[in-house]
Amino acid sequence: MPQIAQLSATYASQIFWALLFFGIVFFVIGKGMVPKVMATVDARDRQIAGDLKAAEAAREAANAQEEAWKVQSANQRAEAQAVIAKAKADAARATEARLAEANGRIDARVAEADARIGAARAGALGEIEAVAAEAASEIVSRLAGVTVDAGAAASAVKEALHG
Amino acid sequence: MHQFMIEPMFGTDHWQIAGYSIPFTNSALWMAITVAALFVFVWGGMKRELVPGRWQMAVESMTGFIDGLLAANIGPAGKKYVPYIFSLFMFILFANVLGLLPLGLLGVHPFTFTSHFTVTGVLAIMSFSIVLIVGFWRHGLHFFSLFVPHGTPLWLMWLIPVIELVSFLVRPFSLALRLFVAMMAGHVLLEVLSSFVISSGNAGLGWGALIGIPSFILMIAICALEVLVAGIQAYVFALLTSLYLNDAENLH
């Protein structure tokens, strides 16, 4: 085994060069380059964490805004409903008032018309009585040859007409 | 066994520091290649883009893997060990995988320096020293309470701390030997099987079909296993180091 056979001749060289080259690896690569590589990794991790946090914050803000918007929208809808309800109530009241007014007018005209009809009927009845009394006295004079007093004829007709 | 031989290269046999000869060997060359490959790999992930490309993703997944390992085993205090554990894990992983590359086809002789306990020993002793330093730095002499697990009955106090102490002191050896043995065994196994294929092929068509083909099929399967072992051993080394660091950091 050369490791043992050559031990006394080579141990100094082996130890020297091993220490030298491992020292180069440790100080140049391990101490010099590895921390930079790891700093890059750390910076990336930090940036990713920061970006994630920012995205999270943005989402929170968006959620809050949406919530506020929802509340506002609900408020506005309620307001609009109130306005509509008020308008409806106003309109209903106005309609009622106008209907009542119109009804009143119509009732007045109907009453007036009734009064006119009643007057006309009374007038017509009166004329009918006069005509009937005249006709009755005429008929009597023709049939019986009796001249009936106009007053008696009128009272007889009135009696016959009104029972 | 030739693949484990250490040979000085580029005529550097005479290089010395304080009387110790430190020639630039094939082992050192493959350490340098490992460092270069690892540097290129991590450098490719240094674009620092917000949206990573494939390469950057690969590098970040490796650092993230080590970061997760330490966070799971040590907790938030484990963050400061990421450079060390990452260096350890990637150095061993790249060494193991580079040593498995079939570069022999191109006439280059790959060398797996993690199959030498001189190298794995350096790494293990380094991890163990860090555990000791961190443990005594953070807890002072209280660190010795590591050898008395929670709920130890009083009448066992003469035995349990001794067992715990031995198991603690064995850690650097088990760390170093596990990696060295795993890498060496895999390479030896592949070499033995390939020698079966070659020898049986040389012995004639019948022997070649009888022994060579099953050996070759087994070799393919073991190559896959060795790739797995290369990753697992690097992971085990990093995982155990982080577990030991957890002892030092959190004391149970």
mmCIF file of C-alpha atoms in Angstrom:
data_model
loop_
_atom_site.group_PDB
_atom_site.id
_atom_site.type_symbol
_atom_site.label_atom_id
_atom_site.label_comp_id
_atom_site.label_asym_id
_atom_site.label_seq_id
_atom_site.Cartn_x
_atom_site.Cartn_y
_atom_site.Cartn_z
ATOM 1 C CA MET A 1 0.000 0.000 0.000
ATOM 2 C CA PRO A 2 1.814 3.145 -1.181
ATOM 3 C CA GLN A 3 -0.049 5.201 1.419
ATOM 4 C CA ILE A 4 2.011 3.456 4.105
ATOM 5 C CA ALA A 5 5.093 2.502 2.087
ATOM 6 C CA GLN A 6 5.630 6.101 1.010
ATOM 7 C CA LEU A 7 4.491 7.633 4.283
ATOM 8 C CA SER A 8 7.826 8.789 5.632
ATOM 9 C CA ALA A 9 8.927 10.149 2.265
ATOM 10 C CA THR A 10 5.733 11.998 1.364
ATOM 11 C CA TYR A 11 3.904 12.994 4.532
ATOM 12 C CA ALA A 12 5.424 16.477 4.650
ATOM 13 C CA SER A 13 4.572 17.173 1.044
ATOM 14 C CA GLN A 14 1.068 15.754 1.398
ATOM 15 C CA ILE A 15 0.304 17.776 4.532
ATOM 16 C CA PHE A 16 1.832 20.956 3.117
ATOM 17 C CA TRP A 17 -0.024 20.848 -0.181
ATOM 18 C CA ALA A 18 -3.269 19.699 1.424
ATOM 19 C CA LEU A 19 -3.166 22.615 3.851
ATOM 20 C CA LEU A 20 -2.192 25.036 1.095
ATOM 21 C CA PHE A 21 -4.880 23.995 -1.357
ATOM 22 C CA PHE A 22 -7.558 23.578 1.280
ATOM 23 C CA GLY A 23 -6.567 27.001 2.580
ATOM 24 C CA ILE A 24 -7.056 28.432 -0.894
ATOM 25 C CA VAL A 25 -10.461 26.748 -1.120
ATOM 26 C CA PHE A 26 -11.470 28.002 2.323
ATOM 27 C CA PHE A 27 -10.260 31.584 2.048
ATOM 28 C CA VAL A 28 -10.950 32.267 -1.637
ATOM 29 C CA ILE A 29 -14.038 30.183 -2.278
ATOM 30 C CA GLY A 30 -15.507 29.532 1.162
ATOM 31 C CA LYS A 31 -14.864 32.965 2.677
ATOM 32 C CA GLY A 32 -14.793 35.024 -0.498
ATOM 33 C CA MET A 33 -17.364 33.633 -2.878
ATOM 34 C CA VAL A 34 -19.852 31.573 -0.878
ATOM 35 C CA PRO A 35 -21.100 34.527 1.237
ATOM 36 C CA LYS A 36 -21.785 36.470 -1.964
ATOM 37 C CA VAL A 37 -23.733 33.559 -3.416
ATOM 38 C CA MET A 38 -25.690 33.253 -0.186
ATOM 39 C CA ALA A 39 -26.239 37.009 -0.052
ATOM 40 C CA THR A 40 -27.768 36.759 -3.523
ATOM 41 C CA VAL A 41 -30.049 33.990 -2.320
ATOM 42 C CA ASP A 42 -30.980 36.000 0.771
ATOM 43 C CA ALA A 43 -31.640 39.115 -1.304
ATOM 44 C CA ARG A 44 -33.882 37.107 -3.597
ATOM 45 C CA ASP A 45 -35.713 35.533 -0.661
ATOM 46 C CA ARG A 46 -36.162 38.957 0.901
ATOM 47 C CA GLN A 47 -37.431 40.420 -2.354
ATOM 48 C CA ILE A 48 -39.864 37.549 -2.823
ATOM 49 C CA ALA A 49 -41.061 37.930 0.763
ATOM 50 C CA GLY A 50 -41.403 41.708 0.262
ATOM 51 C CA ASP A 51 -43.280 41.260 -2.994
ATOM 52 C CA LEU A 52 -45.569 38.721 -1.390
ATOM 53 C CA LYS A 53 -46.198 41.087 1.500
ATOM 54 C CA ALA A 54 -46.902 43.969 -0.891
ATOM 55 C CA ALA A 55 -49.275 41.778 -2.886
ATOM 56 C CA GLU A 56 -50.973 40.722 0.337
ATOM 57 C CA ALA A 57 -51.308 44.375 1.394
ATOM 58 C CA ALA A 58 -52.689 45.291 -2.026
ATOM 59 C CA ARG A 59 -55.225 42.510 -1.769
ATOM 60 C CA GLU A 60 -56.211 43.665 1.708
ATOM 61 C CA ALA A 61 -56.634 47.209 0.399
ATOM 62 C CA ALA A 62 -58.705 45.967 -2.535
ATOM 63 C CA ASN A 63 -60.865 43.923 -0.162
ATOM 64 C CA ALA A 64 -61.341 46.916 2.113
ATOM 65 C CA GLN A 65 -62.251 49.098 -0.865
ATOM 66 C CA GLU A 66 -64.689 46.541 -2.129
ATOM 67 C CA GLU A 67 -66.214 46.332 1.329
ATOM 68 C CA ALA A 68 -66.514 50.127 1.500
ATOM 69 C CA TRP A 69 -67.953 50.191 -1.979
ATOM 70 C CA LYS A 70 -70.484 47.528 -0.977
ATOM 71 C CA VAL A 71 -71.534 49.545 2.053
ATOM 72 C CA GLN A 72 -71.752 52.717 -0.011
ATOM 73 C CA SER A 73 -73.688 50.960 -2.712
ATOM 74 C CA ALA A 74 -76.084 49.530 -0.134
ATOM 75 C CA ASN A 75 -76.538 52.990 1.369
ATOM 76 C CA GLN A 76 -77.174 54.514 -2.019
ATOM 77 C CA ARG A 77 -79.631 51.781 -2.886
ATOM 78 C CA ALA A 78 -81.465 52.366 0.383
ATOM 79 C CA GLU A 79 -81.529 56.093 -0.312
ATOM 80 C CA ALA A 80 -82.828 55.487 -3.792
ATOM 81 C CA GLN A 81 -85.501 53.177 -2.389
ATOM 82 C CA ALA A 82 -86.502 55.826 0.095
ATOM 83 C CA VAL A 83 -86.711 58.456 -2.644
ATOM 84 C CA ILE A 84 -88.767 56.116 -4.801
ATOM 85 C CA ALA A 85 -91.066 55.272 -1.902
ATOM 86 C CA LYS A 86 -91.500 58.932 -1.075
ATOM 87 C CA ALA A 87 -92.190 59.770 -4.725
ATOM 88 C CA LYS A 88 -94.703 56.925 -4.878
ATOM 89 C CA ALA A 89 -96.418 58.089 -1.722
ATOM 90 C CA ASP A 90 -96.462 61.697 -2.979
ATOM 91 C CA ALA A 91 -97.822 60.619 -6.306
ATOM 92 C CA ALA A 92 -100.457 58.458 -4.611
ATOM 93 C CA ARG A 93 -101.482 61.370 -2.368
ATOM 94 C CA ALA A 94 -101.615 63.771 -5.302
ATOM 95 C CA THR A 95 -103.645 61.293 -7.320
ATOM 96 C CA GLU A 96 -106.009 60.789 -4.405
ATOM 97 C CA ALA A 97 -106.423 64.522 -3.963
ATOM 98 C CA ARG A 98 -107.133 65.064 -7.634
ATOM 99 C CA LEU A 99 -109.480 62.103 -7.678
ATOM 100 C CA ALA A 100 -111.283 63.527 -4.679
ATOM 101 C CA GLU A 101 -111.474 66.917 -6.335
ATOM 102 C CA ALA A 102 -112.666 65.410 -9.579
ATOM 103 C CA ASN A 103 -115.199 63.322 -7.672
ATOM 104 C CA GLY A 104 -116.425 66.434 -5.936
ATOM 105 C CA ARG A 105 -116.771 68.258 -9.221
ATOM 106 C CA ILE A 106 -118.534 65.309 -10.792
ATOM 107 C CA ASP A 107 -120.850 64.973 -7.797
ATOM 108 C CA ALA A 108 -121.677 68.650 -7.966
ATOM 109 C CA ARG A 109 -122.429 68.451 -11.662
ATOM 110 C CA VAL A 110 -124.483 65.285 -11.170
ATOM 111 C CA ALA A 111 -126.425 67.002 -8.408
ATOM 112 C CA GLU A 112 -126.900 70.041 -10.586
ATOM 113 C CA ALA A 113 -128.036 67.883 -13.473
ATOM 114 C CA ASP A 114 -130.393 66.010 -11.146
ATOM 115 C CA ALA A 115 -131.794 69.316 -10.004
ATOM 116 C CA ARG A 116 -132.218 70.424 -13.595
ATOM 117 C CA ILE A 117 -133.863 67.129 -14.486
ATOM 118 C CA GLY A 118 -136.159 67.433 -11.506
ATOM 119 C CA ALA A 119 -137.074 71.016 -12.510
ATOM 120 C CA ALA A 120 -137.600 69.964 -16.084
ATOM 121 C CA ARG A 121 -139.739 67.076 -14.955
ATOM 122 C CA ALA A 122 -141.805 69.328 -12.722
ATOM 123 C CA GLY A 123 -142.142 71.825 -15.544
ATOM 124 C CA ALA A 124 -143.100 69.056 -17.943
ATOM 125 C CA LEU A 125 -145.628 67.653 -15.453
ATOM 126 C CA GLY A 126 -147.170 71.049 -15.049
ATOM 127 C CA GLU A 127 -147.524 71.458 -18.791
ATOM 128 C CA ILE A 128 -148.868 67.928 -19.075
ATOM 129 C CA GLU A 129 -151.512 68.796 -16.488
ATOM 130 C CA ALA A 130 -152.494 71.934 -18.312
ATOM 131 C CA VAL A 131 -152.604 70.137 -21.634
ATOM 132 C CA ALA A 132 -154.482 67.207 -20.060
ATOM 133 C CA ALA A 133 -156.961 69.546 -18.378
ATOM 134 C CA GLU A 134 -157.564 71.355 -21.671
ATOM 135 C CA ALA A 135 -157.856 68.093 -23.496
ATOM 136 C CA ALA A 136 -160.206 66.712 -20.831
ATOM 137 C CA SER A 137 -162.510 69.707 -20.968
ATOM 138 C CA GLU A 138 -162.432 69.549 -24.756
ATOM 139 C CA ILE A 139 -163.252 65.845 -24.684
ATOM 140 C CA VAL A 140 -166.041 66.446 -22.175
ATOM 141 C CA SER A 141 -167.538 69.283 -24.204
ATOM 142 C CA ARG A 142 -167.406 67.161 -27.313
ATOM 143 C CA LEU A 143 -168.766 64.007 -25.771
ATOM 144 C CA ALA A 144 -171.209 65.361 -23.245
ATOM 145 C CA GLY A 145 -171.717 68.823 -24.600
ATOM 146 C CA VAL A 146 -171.006 70.166 -21.188
ATOM 147 C CA THR A 147 -168.742 73.032 -20.675
ATOM 148 C CA VAL A 148 -166.480 72.250 -17.792
ATOM 149 C CA ASP A 149 -164.983 74.933 -15.746
ATOM 150 C CA ALA A 150 -161.247 75.112 -16.411
ATOM 151 C CA GLY A 151 -160.488 75.026 -12.654
ATOM 152 C CA ALA A 152 -162.567 71.883 -12.073
ATOM 153 C CA ALA A 153 -160.940 70.192 -15.061
ATOM 154 C CA ALA A 154 -157.494 71.004 -13.782
ATOM 155 C CA SER A 155 -158.216 69.654 -10.292
ATOM 156 C CA ALA A 156 -159.757 66.506 -11.763
ATOM 157 C CA VAL A 157 -156.743 65.940 -13.974
ATOM 158 C CA LYS A 158 -154.413 66.570 -11.024
ATOM 159 C CA GLU A 159 -156.382 64.064 -9.033
ATOM 160 C CA ALA A 160 -156.231 61.481 -11.833
ATOM 161 C CA LEU A 161 -152.501 62.034 -12.450
ATOM 162 C CA HIS A 162 -151.367 62.037 -8.861
ATOM 163 C CA GLY A 163 -153.849 59.433 -7.669
ATOM 164 C CA MET B 1 -1.542 -0.131 -6.418
ATOM 165 C CA HIS B 2 0.327 2.006 -8.893
ATOM 166 C CA GLN B 3 -2.591 4.412 -8.954
ATOM 167 C CA PHE B 4 -1.916 5.357 -5.341
ATOM 168 C CA MET B 5 1.790 6.071 -5.893
ATOM 169 C CA ILE B 6 2.944 9.577 -5.163
ATOM 170 C CA GLU B 7 5.519 10.885 -7.573
ATOM 171 C CA PRO B 8 7.234 14.252 -7.614
ATOM 172 C CA MET B 9 6.473 16.172 -10.772
ATOM 173 C CA PHE B 10 8.114 18.872 -12.864
ATOM 174 C CA GLY B 11 11.512 18.218 -11.261
ATOM 175 C CA THR B 12 10.521 19.601 -7.889
ATOM 176 C CA ASP B 13 12.119 16.756 -5.884
ATOM 177 C CA HIS B 14 14.480 19.100 -4.112
ATOM 178 C CA TRP B 15 11.835 21.566 -2.856
ATOM 179 C CA GLN B 16 12.191 21.924 0.891
ATOM 180 C CA ILE B 17 10.846 24.032 3.747
ATOM 181 C CA ALA B 18 12.736 23.861 7.049
ATOM 182 C CA GLY B 19 14.284 20.555 6.125
ATOM 183 C CA TYR B 20 10.986 18.925 5.129
ATOM 184 C CA SER B 21 10.841 17.925 1.515
ATOM 185 C CA ILE B 22 7.691 19.205 -0.149
ATOM 186 C CA PRO B 23 7.953 18.277 -3.824
ATOM 187 C CA PHE B 24 5.000 19.222 -6.017
ATOM 188 C CA THR B 25 3.634 15.714 -6.516
ATOM 189 C CA ASN B 26 0.879 14.263 -8.673
ATOM 190 C CA SER B 27 -1.218 14.406 -5.485
ATOM 191 C CA ALA B 28 -0.611 18.156 -5.207
ATOM 192 C CA LEU B 29 -1.352 18.537 -8.918
ATOM 193 C CA TRP B 30 -4.773 16.930 -8.485
ATOM 194 C CA MET B 31 -5.427 19.121 -5.468
ATOM 195 C CA ALA B 32 -4.658 22.097 -7.706
ATOM 196 C CA ILE B 33 -6.976 20.709 -10.410
ATOM 197 C CA THR B 34 -9.680 20.222 -7.758
ATOM 198 C CA VAL B 35 -9.246 23.796 -6.575
ATOM 199 C CA ALA B 36 -9.409 25.076 -10.152
ATOM 200 C CA ALA B 37 -12.528 23.047 -10.969
ATOM 201 C CA LEU B 38 -14.215 24.128 -7.744
ATOM 202 C CA PHE B 39 -13.266 27.753 -8.401
ATOM 203 C CA VAL B 40 -14.725 27.611 -11.903
ATOM 204 C CA PHE B 41 -17.875 25.960 -10.573
ATOM 205 C CA VAL B 42 -18.514 28.537 -7.856
ATOM 206 C CA TRP B 43 -17.366 31.440 -10.037
ATOM 207 C CA GLY B 44 -19.983 30.431 -12.615
ATOM 208 C CA GLY B 45 -22.605 30.946 -9.918
ATOM 209 C CA MET B 46 -21.424 34.429 -9.003
ATOM 210 C CA LYS B 47 -23.481 36.297 -11.615
ATOM 211 C CA ARG B 48 -25.738 37.374 -8.740
ATOM 212 C CA GLU B 49 -28.805 37.551 -10.943
ATOM 213 C CA LEU B 50 -32.195 37.956 -9.357
ATOM 214 C CA VAL B 51 -33.572 35.210 -11.565
ATOM 215 C CA PRO B 52 -30.817 32.583 -11.551
ATOM 216 C CA GLY B 53 -29.658 30.665 -14.593
ATOM 217 C CA ARG B 54 -28.932 26.932 -14.470
ATOM 218 C CA TRP B 55 -25.337 27.285 -13.306
ATOM 219 C CA GLN B 56 -26.159 29.852 -10.651
ATOM 220 C CA MET B 57 -29.040 27.622 -9.556
ATOM 221 C CA ALA B 58 -26.616 24.687 -9.194
ATOM 222 C CA VAL B 59 -24.161 26.671 -7.074
ATOM 223 C CA GLU B 60 -26.951 28.156 -4.983
ATOM 224 C CA SER B 61 -28.437 24.720 -4.417
ATOM 225 C CA MET B 62 -25.046 23.537 -3.089
ATOM 226 C CA THR B 63 -24.675 26.485 -0.697
ATOM 227 C CA GLY B 64 -28.321 26.091 0.260
ATOM 228 C CA PHE B 65 -27.725 22.385 0.904
ATOM 229 C CA ILE B 66 -24.817 23.108 3.270
ATOM 230 C CA ASP B 67 -26.755 25.952 4.879
ATOM 231 C CA GLY B 68 -29.706 23.634 5.456
ATOM 232 C CA LEU B 69 -27.448 20.898 6.826
ATOM 233 C CA LEU B 70 -25.939 23.277 9.374
ATOM 234 C CA ALA B 71 -29.283 24.858 10.240
ATOM 235 C CA ALA B 72 -30.732 21.387 10.873
ATOM 236 C CA ASN B 73 -27.794 20.095 12.907
ATOM 237 C CA ILE B 74 -26.571 23.176 14.783
ATOM 238 C CA GLY B 75 -29.350 25.729 14.468
ATOM 239 C CA PRO B 76 -28.986 29.457 13.823
ATOM 240 C CA ALA B 77 -25.440 29.401 15.291
ATOM 241 C CA GLY B 78 -24.430 27.079 12.434
ATOM 242 C CA LYS B 79 -24.547 29.879 9.870
ATOM 243 C CA LYS B 80 -20.955 30.941 10.576
ATOM 244 C CA TYR B 81 -19.608 27.475 9.715
ATOM 245 C CA VAL B 82 -21.057 27.511 6.193
ATOM 246 C CA PRO B 83 -17.770 28.616 4.541
ATOM 247 C CA TYR B 84 -15.788 25.867 6.283
ATOM 248 C CA ILE B 85 -18.277 23.030 5.768
ATOM 249 C CA PHE B 86 -18.913 24.139 2.185
ATOM 250 C CA SER B 87 -15.163 24.156 1.466
ATOM 251 C CA LEU B 88 -14.759 20.760 3.109
ATOM 252 C CA PHE B 89 -17.696 19.159 1.338
ATOM 253 C CA MET B 90 -16.951 20.546 -2.103
ATOM 254 C CA PHE B 91 -13.201 19.908 -1.847
ATOM 255 C CA ILE B 92 -13.773 16.240 -0.961
ATOM 256 C CA LEU B 93 -16.631 15.835 -3.438
ATOM 257 C CA PHE B 94 -14.677 17.292 -6.345
ATOM 258 C CA ALA B 95 -11.577 15.280 -5.395
ATOM 259 C CA ASN B 96 -13.564 12.040 -5.249
ATOM 260 C CA VAL B 97 -15.362 12.654 -8.531
ATOM 261 C CA LEU B 98 -12.274 13.908 -10.380
ATOM 262 C CA GLY B 99 -10.407 10.809 -9.208
ATOM 263 C CA LEU B 100 -13.124 8.632 -10.752
ATOM 264 C CA LEU B 101 -13.001 10.277 -14.183
ATOM 265 C CA PRO B 102 -11.995 7.759 -16.877
ATOM 266 C CA LEU B 103 -9.054 9.913 -17.926
ATOM 267 C CA GLY B 104 -6.925 6.806 -18.324
ATOM 268 C CA LEU B 105 -8.527 6.508 -21.765
ATOM 269 C CA LEU B 106 -6.738 9.736 -22.707
ATOM 270 C CA GLY B 107 -3.433 8.549 -21.254
ATOM 271 C CA VAL B 108 -3.699 10.824 -18.194
ATOM 272 C CA HIS B 109 -3.353 9.158 -14.845
ATOM 273 C CA PRO B 110 -6.017 10.448 -12.445
ATOM 274 C CA PHE B 111 -5.048 10.540 -8.806
ATOM 275 C CA THR B 112 -7.561 10.484 -5.970
ATOM 276 C CA PHE B 113 -5.823 12.320 -3.155
ATOM 277 C CA THR B 114 -8.702 11.521 -0.779
ATOM 278 C CA SER B 115 -7.477 7.911 -0.902
ATOM 279 C CA HIS B 116 -4.444 9.001 1.148
ATOM 280 C CA PHE B 117 -4.844 9.197 4.878
ATOM 281 C CA THR B 118 -2.209 11.897 5.028
ATOM 282 C CA VAL B 119 -4.682 14.186 3.256
ATOM 283 C CA THR B 120 -7.884 12.963 4.889
ATOM 284 C CA GLY B 121 -6.021 13.110 8.204
ATOM 285 C CA VAL B 122 -5.220 16.781 7.656
ATOM 286 C CA LEU B 123 -8.883 17.490 6.974
ATOM 287 C CA ALA B 124 -10.060 15.396 9.937
ATOM 288 C CA ILE B 125 -7.589 16.935 12.374
ATOM 289 C CA MET B 126 -8.602 20.369 11.123
ATOM 290 C CA SER B 127 -12.294 19.617 11.812
ATOM 291 C CA PHE B 128 -11.445 18.105 15.194
ATOM 292 C CA SER B 129 -9.293 21.105 16.130
ATOM 293 C CA ILE B 130 -12.101 23.479 15.226
ATOM 294 C CA VAL B 131 -14.459 21.451 17.437
ATOM 295 C CA LEU B 132 -11.982 21.634 20.327
ATOM 296 C CA ILE B 133 -11.287 25.351 19.862
ATOM 297 C CA VAL B 134 -14.964 26.277 19.552
ATOM 298 C CA GLY B 135 -15.913 24.020 22.471
ATOM 299 C CA PHE B 136 -13.351 25.394 24.904
ATOM 300 C CA TRP B 137 -13.800 28.952 23.609
ATOM 301 C CA ARG B 138 -17.550 28.931 24.163
ATOM 302 C CA HIS B 139 -17.839 26.732 27.267
ATOM 303 C CA GLY B 140 -14.399 26.787 28.889
ATOM 304 C CA LEU B 141 -13.777 23.810 31.139
ATOM 305 C CA HIS B 142 -17.520 23.197 31.164
ATOM 306 C CA PHE B 143 -16.918 21.615 27.738
ATOM 307 C CA PHE B 144 -15.809 18.488 29.613
ATOM 308 C CA SER B 145 -19.436 17.925 30.626
ATOM 309 C CA LEU B 146 -19.757 16.613 27.066
ATOM 310 C CA PHE B 147 -18.397 13.349 28.463
ATOM 311 C CA VAL B 148 -21.285 13.030 30.922
ATOM 312 C CA PRO B 149 -24.485 12.537 28.937
ATOM 313 C CA HIS B 150 -27.812 13.571 30.431
ATOM 314 C CA GLY B 151 -29.313 10.994 32.756
ATOM 315 C CA THR B 152 -26.114 9.124 33.526
ATOM 316 C CA PRO B 153 -26.693 7.201 36.792
ATOM 317 C CA LEU B 154 -24.280 8.214 39.539
ATOM 318 C CA TRP B 155 -22.949 4.691 40.028
ATOM 319 C CA LEU B 156 -21.879 4.609 36.340
ATOM 320 C CA MET B 157 -19.861 7.809 36.609
ATOM 321 C CA TRP B 158 -16.631 5.803 36.669
ATOM 322 C CA LEU B 159 -17.434 4.186 33.294
ATOM 323 C CA ILE B 160 -19.548 6.412 31.038
ATOM 324 C CA PRO B 161 -17.161 9.419 30.901
ATOM 325 C CA VAL B 162 -14.316 7.113 29.964
ATOM 326 C CA ILE B 163 -16.326 5.592 27.125
ATOM 327 C CA GLU B 164 -17.430 9.046 25.992
ATOM 328 C CA LEU B 165 -13.855 10.310 26.114
ATOM 329 C CA VAL B 166 -12.612 7.417 24.016
ATOM 330 C CA SER B 167 -15.387 7.850 21.477
ATOM 331 C CA PHE B 168 -14.584 11.583 21.350
ATOM 332 C CA LEU B 169 -10.882 10.965 20.810
ATOM 333 C CA VAL B 170 -11.577 8.400 18.103
ATOM 334 C CA ARG B 171 -13.512 10.946 16.037
ATOM 335 C CA PRO B 172 -10.613 12.358 13.987
ATOM 336 C CA PHE B 173 -9.380 8.857 13.183
ATOM 337 C CA SER B 174 -12.804 7.612 12.167
ATOM 338 C CA LEU B 175 -13.334 10.721 10.042
ATOM 339 C CA ALA B 176 -10.014 10.345 8.248
ATOM 340 C CA LEU B 177 -10.037 6.561 7.911
ATOM 341 C CA ARG B 178 -13.633 6.310 6.691
ATOM 342 C CA LEU B 179 -12.987 8.562 3.709
ATOM 343 C CA PHE B 180 -9.574 7.103 2.939
ATOM 344 C CA VAL B 181 -10.780 3.484 3.167
ATOM 345 C CA ALA B 182 -13.938 4.103 1.145
ATOM 346 C CA MET B 183 -12.075 5.772 -1.701
ATOM 347 C CA MET B 184 -9.203 3.315 -1.684
ATOM 348 C CA ALA B 185 -11.463 0.245 -1.500
ATOM 349 C CA GLY B 186 -13.523 1.442 -4.443
ATOM 350 C CA HIS B 187 -10.505 2.085 -6.606
ATOM 351 C CA VAL B 188 -8.886 -1.214 -5.638
ATOM 352 C CA LEU B 189 -12.112 -3.063 -6.388
ATOM 353 C CA LEU B 190 -12.328 -1.478 -9.842
ATOM 354 C CA GLU B 191 -8.694 -2.294 -10.463
ATOM 355 C CA VAL B 192 -9.094 -5.921 -9.385
ATOM 356 C CA LEU B 193 -12.161 -6.386 -11.560
ATOM 357 C CA SER B 194 -10.480 -4.767 -14.555
ATOM 358 C CA SER B 195 -7.461 -7.012 -14.056
ATOM 359 C CA PHE B 196 -9.873 -9.980 -14.104
ATOM 360 C CA VAL B 197 -11.240 -8.760 -17.413
ATOM 361 C CA ILE B 198 -7.785 -8.300 -18.929
ATOM 362 C CA SER B 199 -6.274 -11.535 -17.584
ATOM 363 C CA SER B 200 -9.267 -13.681 -18.529
ATOM 364 C CA GLY B 201 -9.320 -12.094 -21.960
ATOM 365 C CA ASN B 202 -5.649 -12.928 -22.401
ATOM 366 C CA ALA B 203 -6.284 -16.523 -21.312
ATOM 367 C CA GLY B 204 -8.551 -17.175 -24.311
ATOM 368 C CA LEU B 205 -12.056 -16.612 -25.621
ATOM 369 C CA GLY B 206 -13.709 -19.176 -23.295
ATOM 370 C CA TRP B 207 -12.189 -17.799 -20.136
ATOM 371 C CA GLY B 208 -12.784 -14.284 -21.346
ATOM 372 C CA ALA B 209 -16.507 -14.981 -21.852
ATOM 373 C CA LEU B 210 -16.833 -16.933 -18.620
ATOM 374 C CA ILE B 211 -15.031 -14.533 -16.271
ATOM 375 C CA GLY B 212 -14.399 -11.345 -18.233
ATOM 376 C CA ILE B 213 -18.001 -10.535 -19.178
ATOM 377 C CA PRO B 214 -19.497 -10.947 -15.663
ATOM 378 C CA SER B 215 -16.575 -9.003 -14.222
ATOM 379 C CA PHE B 216 -17.108 -6.262 -16.760
ATOM 380 C CA ILE B 217 -20.828 -6.059 -15.969
ATOM 381 C CA LEU B 218 -20.015 -5.953 -12.263
ATOM 382 C CA MET B 219 -17.477 -3.211 -12.957
ATOM 383 C CA ILE B 220 -20.125 -1.058 -14.619
ATOM 384 C CA ALA B 221 -22.369 -1.488 -11.596
ATOM 385 C CA ILE B 222 -19.500 -0.712 -9.223
ATOM 386 C CA CYS B 223 -18.609 2.391 -11.215
ATOM 387 C CA ALA B 224 -22.131 3.655 -10.544
ATOM 388 C CA LEU B 225 -21.744 2.690 -6.897
ATOM 389 C CA GLU B 226 -18.428 4.542 -6.718
ATOM 390 C CA VAL B 227 -20.013 7.736 -8.030
ATOM 391 C CA LEU B 228 -22.586 7.337 -5.266
ATOM 392 C CA VAL B 229 -19.863 6.636 -2.694
ATOM 393 C CA ALA B 230 -17.942 9.726 -3.840
ATOM 394 C CA GLY B 231 -20.956 11.880 -2.986
ATOM 395 C CA ILE B 232 -21.902 9.984 0.150
ATOM 396 C CA GLN B 233 -18.417 10.090 1.663
ATOM 397 C CA ALA B 234 -18.152 13.831 1.098
ATOM 398 C CA TYR B 235 -21.606 14.208 2.644
ATOM 399 C CA VAL B 236 -20.729 11.971 5.600
ATOM 400 C CA PHE B 237 -17.544 13.935 6.268
ATOM 401 C CA ALA B 238 -19.451 17.236 6.210
ATOM 402 C CA LEU B 239 -22.369 15.817 8.205
ATOM 403 C CA LEU B 240 -20.187 14.342 10.953
ATOM 404 C CA THR B 241 -18.142 17.525 11.163
ATOM 405 C CA SER B 242 -21.341 19.524 11.589
ATOM 406 C CA LEU B 243 -22.573 17.069 14.241
ATOM 407 C CA TYR B 244 -19.302 17.416 16.149
ATOM 408 C CA LEU B 245 -19.538 21.198 15.791
ATOM 409 C CA ASN B 246 -23.025 20.949 17.245
ATOM 410 C CA ASP B 247 -21.529 19.287 20.336
ATOM 411 C CA ALA B 248 -19.044 22.128 20.616
ATOM 412 C CA GLU B 249 -21.626 24.808 19.958
ATOM 413 C CA ASN B 250 -24.565 23.534 21.999
ATOM 414 C CA LEU B 251 -23.091 20.912 24.415
ATOM 415 C CA HIS B 252 -25.708 18.133 23.962
#
